[in-house]
Coordinates of C-alpha atoms in Angstrom, one line a residue:
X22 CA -10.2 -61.8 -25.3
X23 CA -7.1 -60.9 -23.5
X24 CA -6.8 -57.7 -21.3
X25 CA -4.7 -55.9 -23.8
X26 CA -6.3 -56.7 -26.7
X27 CA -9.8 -55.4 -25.1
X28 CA -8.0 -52.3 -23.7
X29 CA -6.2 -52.0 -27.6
X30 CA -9.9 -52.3 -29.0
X31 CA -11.1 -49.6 -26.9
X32 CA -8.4 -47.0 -26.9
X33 CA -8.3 -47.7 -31.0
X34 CA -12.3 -46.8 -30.8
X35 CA -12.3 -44.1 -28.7
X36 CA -9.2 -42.5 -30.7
X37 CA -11.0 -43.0 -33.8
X38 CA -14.3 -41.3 -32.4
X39 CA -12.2 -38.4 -31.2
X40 CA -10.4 -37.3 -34.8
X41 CA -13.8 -38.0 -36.6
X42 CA -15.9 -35.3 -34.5
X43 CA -12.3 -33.2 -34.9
X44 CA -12.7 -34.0 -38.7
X45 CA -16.8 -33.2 -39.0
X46 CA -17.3 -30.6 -37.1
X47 CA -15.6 -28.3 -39.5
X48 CA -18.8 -28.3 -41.7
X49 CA -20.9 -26.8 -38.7
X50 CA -18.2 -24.4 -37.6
X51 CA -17.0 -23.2 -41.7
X52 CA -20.8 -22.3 -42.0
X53 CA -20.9 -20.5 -38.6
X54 CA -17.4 -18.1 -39.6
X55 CA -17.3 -18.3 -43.0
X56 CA -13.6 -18.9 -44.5
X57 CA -12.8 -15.5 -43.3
X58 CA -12.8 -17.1 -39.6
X59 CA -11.6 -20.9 -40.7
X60 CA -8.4 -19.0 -41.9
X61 CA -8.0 -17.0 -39.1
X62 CA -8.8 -20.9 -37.0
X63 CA -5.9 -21.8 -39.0
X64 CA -3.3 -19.1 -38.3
X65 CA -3.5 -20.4 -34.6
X66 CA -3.5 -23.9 -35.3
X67 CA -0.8 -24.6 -37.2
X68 CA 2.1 -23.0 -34.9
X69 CA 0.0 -24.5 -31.6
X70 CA 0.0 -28.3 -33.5
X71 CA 3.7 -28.1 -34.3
X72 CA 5.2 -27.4 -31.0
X73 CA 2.5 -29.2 -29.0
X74 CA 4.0 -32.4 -31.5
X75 CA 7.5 -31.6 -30.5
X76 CA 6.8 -31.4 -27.2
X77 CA 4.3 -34.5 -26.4
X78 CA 4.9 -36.5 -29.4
X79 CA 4.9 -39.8 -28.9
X80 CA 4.9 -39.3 -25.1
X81 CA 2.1 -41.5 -24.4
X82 CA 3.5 -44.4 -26.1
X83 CA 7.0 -44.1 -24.7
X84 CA 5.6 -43.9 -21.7
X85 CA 3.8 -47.0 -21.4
X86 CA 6.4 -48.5 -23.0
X87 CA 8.5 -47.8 -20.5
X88 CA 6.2 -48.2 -17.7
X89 CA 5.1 -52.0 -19.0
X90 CA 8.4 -53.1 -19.6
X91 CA 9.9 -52.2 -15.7
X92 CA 6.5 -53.7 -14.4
X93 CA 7.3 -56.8 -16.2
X94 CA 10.0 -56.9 -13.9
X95 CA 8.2 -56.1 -10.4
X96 CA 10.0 -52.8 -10.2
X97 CA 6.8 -50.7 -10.1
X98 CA 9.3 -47.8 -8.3
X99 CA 10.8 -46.8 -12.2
X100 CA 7.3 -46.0 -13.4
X101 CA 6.6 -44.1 -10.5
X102 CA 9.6 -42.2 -10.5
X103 CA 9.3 -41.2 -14.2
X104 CA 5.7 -40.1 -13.6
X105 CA 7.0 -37.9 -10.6
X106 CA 9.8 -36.4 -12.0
X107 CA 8.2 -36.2 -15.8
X108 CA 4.7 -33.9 -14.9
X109 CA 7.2 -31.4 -13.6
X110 CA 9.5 -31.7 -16.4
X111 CA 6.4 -31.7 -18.9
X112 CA 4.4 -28.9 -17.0
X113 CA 8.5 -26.5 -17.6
X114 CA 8.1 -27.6 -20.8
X115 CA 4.6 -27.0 -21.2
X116 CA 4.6 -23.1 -20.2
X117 CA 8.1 -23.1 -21.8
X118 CA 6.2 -23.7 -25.1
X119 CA 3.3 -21.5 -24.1
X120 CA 5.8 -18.7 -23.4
X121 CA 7.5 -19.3 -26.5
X122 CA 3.9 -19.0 -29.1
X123 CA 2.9 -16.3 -26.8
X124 CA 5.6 -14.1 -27.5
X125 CA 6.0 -15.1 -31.0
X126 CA 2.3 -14.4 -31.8
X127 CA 3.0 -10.5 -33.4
X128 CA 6.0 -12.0 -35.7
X129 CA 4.1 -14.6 -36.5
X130 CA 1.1 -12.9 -37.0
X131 CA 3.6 -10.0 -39.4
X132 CA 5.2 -13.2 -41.5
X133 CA 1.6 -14.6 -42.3
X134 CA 0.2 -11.3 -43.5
X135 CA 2.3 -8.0 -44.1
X136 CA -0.9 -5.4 -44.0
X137 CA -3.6 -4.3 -41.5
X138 CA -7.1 -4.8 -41.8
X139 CA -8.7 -4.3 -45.5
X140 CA -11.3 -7.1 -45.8
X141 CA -9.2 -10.0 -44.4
X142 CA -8.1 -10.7 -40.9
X143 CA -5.7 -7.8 -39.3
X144 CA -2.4 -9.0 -37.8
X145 CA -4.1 -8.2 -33.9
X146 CA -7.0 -10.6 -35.2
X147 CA -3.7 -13.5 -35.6
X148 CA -2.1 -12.4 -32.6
X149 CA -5.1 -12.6 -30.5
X150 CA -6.0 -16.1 -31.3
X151 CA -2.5 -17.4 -31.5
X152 CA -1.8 -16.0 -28.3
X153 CA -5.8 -17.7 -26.7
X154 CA -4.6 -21.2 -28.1
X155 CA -1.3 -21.0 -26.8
X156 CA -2.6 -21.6 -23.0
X157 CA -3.2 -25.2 -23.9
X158 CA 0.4 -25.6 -23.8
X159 CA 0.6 -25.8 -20.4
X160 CA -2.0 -28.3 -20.0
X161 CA -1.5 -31.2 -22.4
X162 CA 1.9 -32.2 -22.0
X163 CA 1.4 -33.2 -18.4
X164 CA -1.8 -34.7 -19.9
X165 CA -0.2 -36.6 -22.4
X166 CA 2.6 -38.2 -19.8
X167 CA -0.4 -39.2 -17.1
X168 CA -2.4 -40.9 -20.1
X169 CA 1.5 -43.7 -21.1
X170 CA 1.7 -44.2 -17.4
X171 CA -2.2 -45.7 -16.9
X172 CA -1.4 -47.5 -20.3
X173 CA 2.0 -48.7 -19.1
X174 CA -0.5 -50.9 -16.7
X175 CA -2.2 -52.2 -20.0
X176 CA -4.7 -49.8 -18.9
X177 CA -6.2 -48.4 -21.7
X178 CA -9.7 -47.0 -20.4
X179 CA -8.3 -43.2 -18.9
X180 CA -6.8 -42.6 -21.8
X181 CA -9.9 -43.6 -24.3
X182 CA -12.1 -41.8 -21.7
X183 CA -10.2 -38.7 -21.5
X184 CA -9.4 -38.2 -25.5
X185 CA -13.6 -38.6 -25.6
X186 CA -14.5 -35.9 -23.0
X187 CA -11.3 -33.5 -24.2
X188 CA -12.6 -33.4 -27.6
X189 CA -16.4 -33.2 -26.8
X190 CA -16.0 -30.3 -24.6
X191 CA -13.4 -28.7 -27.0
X192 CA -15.8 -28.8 -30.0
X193 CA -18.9 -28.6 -28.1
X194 CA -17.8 -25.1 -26.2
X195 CA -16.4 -24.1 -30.5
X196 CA -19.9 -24.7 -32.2
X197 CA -22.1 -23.4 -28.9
X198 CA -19.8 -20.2 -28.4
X199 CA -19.4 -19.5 -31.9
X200 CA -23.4 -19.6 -32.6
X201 CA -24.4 -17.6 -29.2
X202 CA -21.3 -15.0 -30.5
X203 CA -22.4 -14.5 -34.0
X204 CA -26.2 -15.5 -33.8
X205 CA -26.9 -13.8 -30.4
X206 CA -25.0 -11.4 -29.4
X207 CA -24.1 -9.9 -33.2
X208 CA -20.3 -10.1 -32.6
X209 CA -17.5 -10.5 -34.7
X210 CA -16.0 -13.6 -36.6
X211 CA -12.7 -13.0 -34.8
X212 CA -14.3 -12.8 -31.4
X213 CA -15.7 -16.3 -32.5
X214 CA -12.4 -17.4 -33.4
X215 CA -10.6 -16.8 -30.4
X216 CA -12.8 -18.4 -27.8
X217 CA -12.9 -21.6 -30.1
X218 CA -9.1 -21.6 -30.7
X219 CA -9.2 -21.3 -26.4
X220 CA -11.4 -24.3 -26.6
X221 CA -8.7 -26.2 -26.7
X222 CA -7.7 -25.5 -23.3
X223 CA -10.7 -25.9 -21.8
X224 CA -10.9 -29.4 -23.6
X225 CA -7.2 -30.5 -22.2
X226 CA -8.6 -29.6 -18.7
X227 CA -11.6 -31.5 -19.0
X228 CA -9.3 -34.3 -20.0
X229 CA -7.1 -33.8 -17.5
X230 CA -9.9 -34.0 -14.7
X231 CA -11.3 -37.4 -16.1
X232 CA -7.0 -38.5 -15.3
X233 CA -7.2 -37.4 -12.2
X234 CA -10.4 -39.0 -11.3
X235 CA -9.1 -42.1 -12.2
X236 CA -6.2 -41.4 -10.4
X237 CA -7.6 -41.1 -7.2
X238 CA -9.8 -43.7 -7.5
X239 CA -6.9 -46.2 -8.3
X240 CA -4.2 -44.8 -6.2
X241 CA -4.8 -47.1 -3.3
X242 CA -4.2 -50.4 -5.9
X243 CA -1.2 -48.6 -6.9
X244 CA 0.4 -47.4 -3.5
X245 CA 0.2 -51.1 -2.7
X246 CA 1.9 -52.0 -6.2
X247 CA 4.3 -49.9 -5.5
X248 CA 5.3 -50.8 -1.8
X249 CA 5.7 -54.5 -3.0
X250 CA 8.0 -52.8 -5.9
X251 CA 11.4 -55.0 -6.7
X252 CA 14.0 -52.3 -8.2
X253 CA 16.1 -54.1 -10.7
X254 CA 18.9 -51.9 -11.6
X255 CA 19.1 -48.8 -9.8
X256 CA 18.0 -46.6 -12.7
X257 CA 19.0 -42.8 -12.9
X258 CA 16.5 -40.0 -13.9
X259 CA 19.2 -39.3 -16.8
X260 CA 19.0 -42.9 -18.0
X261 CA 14.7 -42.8 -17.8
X262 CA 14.8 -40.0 -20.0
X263 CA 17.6 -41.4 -22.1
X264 CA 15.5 -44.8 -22.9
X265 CA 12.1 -42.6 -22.9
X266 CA 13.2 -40.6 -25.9
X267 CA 14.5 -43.3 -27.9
X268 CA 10.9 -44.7 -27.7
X269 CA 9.6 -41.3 -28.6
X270 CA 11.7 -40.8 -31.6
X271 CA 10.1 -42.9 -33.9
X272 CA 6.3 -41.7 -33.9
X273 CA 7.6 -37.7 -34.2
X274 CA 7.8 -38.1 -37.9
X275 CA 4.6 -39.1 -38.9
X276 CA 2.7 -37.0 -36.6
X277 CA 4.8 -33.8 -37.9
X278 CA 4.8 -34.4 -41.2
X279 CA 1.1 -32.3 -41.8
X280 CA 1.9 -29.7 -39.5
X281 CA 5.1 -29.0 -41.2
X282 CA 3.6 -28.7 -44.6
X283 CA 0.5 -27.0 -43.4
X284 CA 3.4 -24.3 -42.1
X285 CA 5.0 -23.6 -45.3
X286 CA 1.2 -23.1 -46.3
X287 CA 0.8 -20.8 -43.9
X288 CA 3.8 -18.5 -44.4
X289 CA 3.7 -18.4 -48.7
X290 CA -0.1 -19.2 -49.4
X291 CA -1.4 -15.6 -48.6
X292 CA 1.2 -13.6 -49.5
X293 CA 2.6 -15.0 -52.8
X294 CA -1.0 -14.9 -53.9
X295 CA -1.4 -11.1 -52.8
X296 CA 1.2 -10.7 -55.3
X297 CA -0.7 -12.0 -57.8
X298 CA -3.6 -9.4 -57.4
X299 CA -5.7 -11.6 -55.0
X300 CA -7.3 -9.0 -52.3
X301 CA -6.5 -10.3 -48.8
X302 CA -9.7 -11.4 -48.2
X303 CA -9.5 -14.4 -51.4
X304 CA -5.8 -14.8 -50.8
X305 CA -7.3 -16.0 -47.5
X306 CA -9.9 -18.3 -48.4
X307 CA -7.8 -19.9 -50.5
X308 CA -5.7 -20.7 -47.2
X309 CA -8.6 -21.6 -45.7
X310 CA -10.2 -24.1 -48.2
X311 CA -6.7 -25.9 -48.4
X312 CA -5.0 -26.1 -45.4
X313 CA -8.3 -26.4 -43.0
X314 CA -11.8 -27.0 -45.1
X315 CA -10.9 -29.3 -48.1
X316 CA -8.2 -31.2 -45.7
X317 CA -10.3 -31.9 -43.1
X318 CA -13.0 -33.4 -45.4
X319 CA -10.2 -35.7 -47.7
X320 CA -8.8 -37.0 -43.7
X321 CA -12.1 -38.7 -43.0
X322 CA -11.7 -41.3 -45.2
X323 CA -8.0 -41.2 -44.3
X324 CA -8.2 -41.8 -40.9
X325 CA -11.1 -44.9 -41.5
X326 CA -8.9 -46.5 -44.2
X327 CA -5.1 -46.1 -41.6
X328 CA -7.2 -47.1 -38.9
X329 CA -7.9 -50.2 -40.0
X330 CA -4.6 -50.6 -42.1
X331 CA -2.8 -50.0 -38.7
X332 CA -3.8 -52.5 -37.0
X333 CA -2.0 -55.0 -38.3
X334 CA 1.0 -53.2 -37.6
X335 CA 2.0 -55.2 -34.3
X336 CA 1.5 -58.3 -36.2
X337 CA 3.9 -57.7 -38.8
X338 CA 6.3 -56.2 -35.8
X339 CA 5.5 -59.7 -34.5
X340 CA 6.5 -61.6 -38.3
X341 CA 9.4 -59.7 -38.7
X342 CA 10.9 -60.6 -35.4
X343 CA 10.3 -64.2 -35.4
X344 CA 11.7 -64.0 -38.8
X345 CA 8.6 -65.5 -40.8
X346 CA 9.0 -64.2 -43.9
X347 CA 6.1 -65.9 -45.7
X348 CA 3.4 -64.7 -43.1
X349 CA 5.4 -61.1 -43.0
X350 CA 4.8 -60.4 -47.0
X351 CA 1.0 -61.4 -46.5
X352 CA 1.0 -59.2 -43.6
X353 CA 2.5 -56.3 -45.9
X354 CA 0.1 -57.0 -48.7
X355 CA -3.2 -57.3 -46.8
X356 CA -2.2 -53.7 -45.6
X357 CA -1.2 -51.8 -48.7
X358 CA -4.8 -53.4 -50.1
X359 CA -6.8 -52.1 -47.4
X360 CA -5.6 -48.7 -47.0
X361 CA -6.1 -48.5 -51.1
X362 CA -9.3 -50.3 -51.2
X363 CA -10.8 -47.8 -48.6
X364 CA -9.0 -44.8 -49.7
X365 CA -9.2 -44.9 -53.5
X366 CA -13.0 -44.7 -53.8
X367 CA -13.1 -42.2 -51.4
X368 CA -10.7 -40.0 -53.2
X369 CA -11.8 -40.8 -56.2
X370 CA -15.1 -40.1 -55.4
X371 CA -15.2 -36.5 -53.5
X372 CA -13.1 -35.4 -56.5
X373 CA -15.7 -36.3 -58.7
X374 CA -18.7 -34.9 -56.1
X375 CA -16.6 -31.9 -54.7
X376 CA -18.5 -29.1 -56.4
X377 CA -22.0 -30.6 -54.8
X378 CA -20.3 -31.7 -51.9
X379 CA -19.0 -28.5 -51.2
X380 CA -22.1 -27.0 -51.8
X381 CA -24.2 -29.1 -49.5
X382 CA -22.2 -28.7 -46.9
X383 CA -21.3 -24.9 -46.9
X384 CA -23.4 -23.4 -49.1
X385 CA -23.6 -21.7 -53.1
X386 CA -22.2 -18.5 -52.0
X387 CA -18.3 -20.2 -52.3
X388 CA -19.2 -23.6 -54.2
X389 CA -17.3 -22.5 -57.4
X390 CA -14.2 -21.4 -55.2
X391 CA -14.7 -24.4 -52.6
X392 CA -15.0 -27.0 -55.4
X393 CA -12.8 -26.0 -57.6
X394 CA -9.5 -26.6 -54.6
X395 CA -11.7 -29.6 -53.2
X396 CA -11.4 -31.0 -56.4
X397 CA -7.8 -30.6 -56.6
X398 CA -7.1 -31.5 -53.5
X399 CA -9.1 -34.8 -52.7
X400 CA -6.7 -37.2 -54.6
X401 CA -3.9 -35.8 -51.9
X402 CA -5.9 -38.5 -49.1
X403 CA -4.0 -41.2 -51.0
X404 CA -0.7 -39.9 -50.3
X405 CA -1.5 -38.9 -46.7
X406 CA -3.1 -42.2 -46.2
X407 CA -0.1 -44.2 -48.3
X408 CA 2.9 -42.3 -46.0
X409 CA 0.9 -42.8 -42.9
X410 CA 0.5 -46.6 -43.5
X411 CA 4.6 -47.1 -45.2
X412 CA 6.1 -45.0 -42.2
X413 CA 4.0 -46.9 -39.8
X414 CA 5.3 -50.2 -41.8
X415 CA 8.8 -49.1 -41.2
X416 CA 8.4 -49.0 -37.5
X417 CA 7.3 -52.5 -37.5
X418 CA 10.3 -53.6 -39.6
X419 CA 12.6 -51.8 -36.9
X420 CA 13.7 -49.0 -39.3
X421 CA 11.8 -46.3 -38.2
X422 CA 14.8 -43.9 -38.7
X423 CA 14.4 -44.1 -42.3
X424 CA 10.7 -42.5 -41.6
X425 CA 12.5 -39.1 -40.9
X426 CA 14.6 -38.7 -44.2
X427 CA 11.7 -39.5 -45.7
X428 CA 9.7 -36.8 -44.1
X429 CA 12.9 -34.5 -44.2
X430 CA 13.5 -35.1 -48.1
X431 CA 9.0 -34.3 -48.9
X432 CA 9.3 -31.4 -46.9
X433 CA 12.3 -30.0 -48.3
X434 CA 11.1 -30.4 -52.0
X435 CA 7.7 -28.9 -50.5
X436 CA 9.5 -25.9 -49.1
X437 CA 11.6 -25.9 -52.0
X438 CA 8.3 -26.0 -54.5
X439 CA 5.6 -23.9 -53.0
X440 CA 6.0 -20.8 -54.2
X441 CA 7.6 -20.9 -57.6
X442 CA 4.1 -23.1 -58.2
X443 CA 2.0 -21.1 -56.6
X444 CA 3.2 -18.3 -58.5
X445 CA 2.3 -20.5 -61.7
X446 CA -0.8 -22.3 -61.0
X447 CA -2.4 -20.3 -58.0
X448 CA -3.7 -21.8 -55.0
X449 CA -3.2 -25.7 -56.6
X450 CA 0.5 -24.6 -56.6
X451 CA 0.3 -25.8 -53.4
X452 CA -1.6 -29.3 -53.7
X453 CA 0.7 -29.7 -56.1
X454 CA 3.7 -28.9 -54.2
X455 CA 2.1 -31.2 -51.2
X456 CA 1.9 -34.3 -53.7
X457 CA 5.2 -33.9 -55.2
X458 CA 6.6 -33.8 -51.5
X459 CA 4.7 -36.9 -50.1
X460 CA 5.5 -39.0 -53.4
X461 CA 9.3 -38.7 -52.7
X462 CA 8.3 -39.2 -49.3
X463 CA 6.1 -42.8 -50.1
X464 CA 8.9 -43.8 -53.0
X465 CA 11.3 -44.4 -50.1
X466 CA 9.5 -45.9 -47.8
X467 CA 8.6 -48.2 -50.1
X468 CA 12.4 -49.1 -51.4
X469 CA 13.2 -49.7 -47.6
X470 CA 10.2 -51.7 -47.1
X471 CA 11.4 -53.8 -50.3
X472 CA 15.0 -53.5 -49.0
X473 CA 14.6 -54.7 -45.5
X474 CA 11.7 -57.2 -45.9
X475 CA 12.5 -58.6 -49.6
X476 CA 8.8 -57.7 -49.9
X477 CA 7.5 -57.9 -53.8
X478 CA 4.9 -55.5 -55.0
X479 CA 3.6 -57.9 -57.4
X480 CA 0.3 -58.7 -56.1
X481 CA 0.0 -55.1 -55.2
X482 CA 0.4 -54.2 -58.2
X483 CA -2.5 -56.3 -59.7
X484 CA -5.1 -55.1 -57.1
X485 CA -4.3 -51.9 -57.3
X486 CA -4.8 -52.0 -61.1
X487 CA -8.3 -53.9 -60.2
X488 CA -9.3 -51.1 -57.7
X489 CA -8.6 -48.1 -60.3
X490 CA -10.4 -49.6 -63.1
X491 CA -13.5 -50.2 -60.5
X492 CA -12.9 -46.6 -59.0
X493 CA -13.0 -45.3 -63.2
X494 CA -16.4 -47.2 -63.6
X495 CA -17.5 -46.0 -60.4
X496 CA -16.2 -42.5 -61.3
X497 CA -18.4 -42.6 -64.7
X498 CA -21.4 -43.5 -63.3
X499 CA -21.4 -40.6 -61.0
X500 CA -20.9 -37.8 -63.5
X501 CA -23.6 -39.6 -66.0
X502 CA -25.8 -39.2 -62.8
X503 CA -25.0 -36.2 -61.9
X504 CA -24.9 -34.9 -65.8
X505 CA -28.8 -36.7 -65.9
X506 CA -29.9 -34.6 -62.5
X507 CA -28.9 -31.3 -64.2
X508 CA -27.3 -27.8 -62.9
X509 CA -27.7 -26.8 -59.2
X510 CA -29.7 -23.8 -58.5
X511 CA -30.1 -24.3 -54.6
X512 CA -28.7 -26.2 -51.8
X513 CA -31.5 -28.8 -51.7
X514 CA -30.4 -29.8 -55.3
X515 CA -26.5 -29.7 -54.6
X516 CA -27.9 -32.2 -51.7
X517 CA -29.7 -34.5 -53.7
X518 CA -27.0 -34.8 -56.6
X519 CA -24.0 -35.7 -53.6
X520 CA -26.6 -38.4 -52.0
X521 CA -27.3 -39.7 -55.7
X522 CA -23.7 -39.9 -56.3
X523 CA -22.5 -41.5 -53.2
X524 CA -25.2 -43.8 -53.6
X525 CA -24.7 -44.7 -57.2
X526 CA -20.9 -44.9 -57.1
X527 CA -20.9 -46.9 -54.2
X528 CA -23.0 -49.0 -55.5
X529 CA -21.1 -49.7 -58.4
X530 CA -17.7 -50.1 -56.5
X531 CA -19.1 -52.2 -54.2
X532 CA -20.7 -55.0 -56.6
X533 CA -17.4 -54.7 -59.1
X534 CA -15.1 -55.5 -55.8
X535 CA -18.3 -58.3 -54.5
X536 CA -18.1 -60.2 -58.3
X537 CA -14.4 -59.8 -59.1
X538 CA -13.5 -61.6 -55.2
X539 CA -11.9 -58.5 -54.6
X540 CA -14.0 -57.6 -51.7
X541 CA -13.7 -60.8 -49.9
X542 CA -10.2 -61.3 -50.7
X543 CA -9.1 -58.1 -48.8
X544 CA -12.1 -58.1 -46.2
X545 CA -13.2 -61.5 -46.1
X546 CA -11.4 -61.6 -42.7
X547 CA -12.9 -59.0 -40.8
X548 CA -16.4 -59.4 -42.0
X549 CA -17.8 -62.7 -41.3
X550 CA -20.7 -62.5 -43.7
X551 CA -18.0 -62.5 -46.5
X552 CA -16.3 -64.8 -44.4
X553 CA -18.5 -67.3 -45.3
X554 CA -19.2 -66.9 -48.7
X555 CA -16.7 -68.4 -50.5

């Protein structure tokens, strides 16, 4: 196995790792603050994630880029120089952004709720824990930039180290500080809150320390690399930046595309429904069961499913350039099966299960409330994991451009959508409004993938009709096991019904997709037991 590929392997693992414990540990910490304090998680979040994605967004990756293709050349002196002159530019940019949220915390805190106190969270609970996340921001750019330069040397190990450690520490000092605030000391949700929205902060140092580390243990290598550097072109600091951006461009639109419709969330959810004579305190954990519980739950499967889907990405990058049309359609198909074959069930499934599931894992006390948006909202992890896998397709057919009107056109019809919706349906105005927005979105992507590729969807087509009539049989033998185990009267039971379920359903998927060929038709590849038995 090449050095790459190993390094590929691990960073893919270690990234993976990272955004499932980010994903999971919501179902400790939601039963630790309640929805009161996942909202208030929320308010802070949002705003952080959207200006920490404009401001390191792709950063990494252009980086390396950058980096590898200059040491490809012996001129080891252009990666240096970008990584000399870029931690300054990122660590201005960094408190620039922390700056910026800090002072913006009270109007943001005034737009997302227009009242003090009552049962909800005040507008000094929002400040404070916009204003404790915000400190991050000085860290993680400079992070980000140190992590592309290590993988510019097809070194992929600081970066899968660091992402682990950052996010152990982060969620580890969130569930330990939340418990000993609330369990042991008797204090307040939104004391809770802020130390685990600071978390973050502490987890981007931690990070930062394992970079360093390996900094210092590889500097003498690279002091020699760079002594026995051959300078190609005599690059300017304005032409680094000028190439590192184009590189960036192309990964901002995917990665902004939750944020920005978790934001319109943010700023209509709470008060169009406080219009609607929700107190503060529901209005809220509505916002908190969509935008934080319920998504975080639907992006598990998400993130399995694109994870796998994704990496075939460089091999249709690879098809498309060398102009092999044949191999490039297969490539295409293979992808749009997986990330459907993984995602569909999964959906499919938690909407069926999402009053036990909801149950099981935060309690009775909100299972109605809880269920009832879960439900709603757990057919939305096809259309994340659908524009995820089509944008990401576009940058392997080298139109990656086209993945920001896409995102531009779903957000604008989201913007455009959530309220009047709302104001109709309630909460699933806004599930509704999020679908509407990513269809447009995936409808595009998928005429420019037929555009520029002469792809067909034919054989798409038939596997996806296979999968939803095996996902409808699976979705019928849940509720007649679920109908057979009877009501829920306590957790243990809401437990037992989402274990029969899974079991049952996936059962049923499984041997459909096993008889049909399906299953060895889409991973016969990757699993050699299937492999072999053909």
């Amino acid at each position: 196995m090449s050095r790459l590929l190993h390094g590929t392997l691990i960073l893919s693992a270690a990234t993976f790792f990272s955004k499932f414990i980010g994903l999971i540990f919501v179902i400790p910490f939601t039963n630790l603050v309640e929805e009161q304090g996942m909202a208030l998680y929320g308010y802070a979040y949002i705003p952080y994630t959207i200006l920490l994605s404009i401001s390191t967004m792709g950063v990494p990756l252009a980086v390396s880029k950058f980096v590898s293709k200059y040491n490809a050349l012996g001129d080891y002196a252009a990666g240096r120089k970008l990584l000399k002159s870029g931690l300054l530019v990122m660590t201005l940019t960094g408190t620039l952004a922390f700056v910026i949220l800090y002072m913006l915390a009270p109007i943001l805190a005034h737009q997302i709720i227009d009242e003090k106190g009552g049962q909800g969270n005040s507008i000094e609970d929002i400040t404070l824990v916009i204003r404790m996340v915000s400190t991050a921001l000085i860290v993680v750019p400079s992070m980000s930039l140190i992590r592309g330069y290590f993988q510019g040397f097809q070194s992929m190990g600081p970066t899968a180290v660091s992402q682990v450690i950052e996010q152990i520490v982060r969620i580890v000092f969130i569930l330990v500080g939340s418990f000993v605030v609330i369990n042991l000391m008797n204090g307040e949700i939104t004391t809770a809150v802020a130390l685990s929205t600071f978390a973050a902060t502490l987890g981007a140092v931690a990070g930062l320390a394992v970079l360093i580390w390996y900094w210092i243990k590889r500097k003498p290598h690279l002091d020699k690399m760079y002594r026995e550097s051959k300078p190609v072109a005599d690059i300017s600091l304005k032409d680094i930046y000028k190439e590192t951006i184009k590189y960036a461009i192309p990964f901002v639109a995917v990665g902004l595309a939750i944020p920005l419709y978790q934001m319109v969330d943010q700023f209509t959810i709470v008060n169009t429904l406080k219009k609607m004579d929700y107190t503060l305190k529901e209005a809220e954990s509505v916002f908190a069961i969509i935008t934080q519980i319920a998504h975080k739950l639907v992006m598990i499967p998400v993130s399995l499913a694109t994870a796998l889907a994704l990496t075939l990405i460089p091999v249709i990058t690879k098809s498309f350039t060398q102009n092999d049309d044949e191999i490039l359609h297969k490539q295409i198909t293979q992808t749009f099966q997986m990330v459907l074959f993984l995602t569909a069930p999964a959906a499919i499934g938690l909407t069926v299960l999402a009053y036990p599931a909801y149950g099981a894992l935060f309690g009775l006390s909100s299972m109605e409330t809880g269920g009832y948006y879960l439900q709603w909202y757990a057919p939305t992890a096809l259309w994340f994991a659908m524009f995820t896998v089509t944008a990401a397709i576009l940058q392997g057919l080298n139109q990656q451009r086209y993945a920001f009107i896409s995102l531009s056109a779903g957000f604008l019809a989201k913007l455009i959508l959530n309220k009047p919706l709302l104001l109709l349906f309630g909460g699933t105005g806004s599930v509704i409004a999020t679908d509407i927005g990513y269809t447009l979105s995936i409808l595009f992507n998928l005429y420019i993938i037929k555009k520029y590729s002469g792809f067909s969807f034919k054989w798409v087509y038939r596997r996806t009709v296979l999968i939803t009539l095996f996902c409808a049989a699976m979705a019928v033998t849940v509720m007649i096991v679920s109908a057979l185990l009877g009501e829920t009267e306590t957790r243990l039971d809401t437990i037992i019904k989402l274990t029969a379920g899974i079991l049952s359903g996936g059962a049923v998927y499984v041997f459909l997709s096993h008889r049909s060929g399906l299953l060895n038709i889409i991973l016969g590849d990757r699993i050699p037991f299937l492999k072999r038995r053909k």
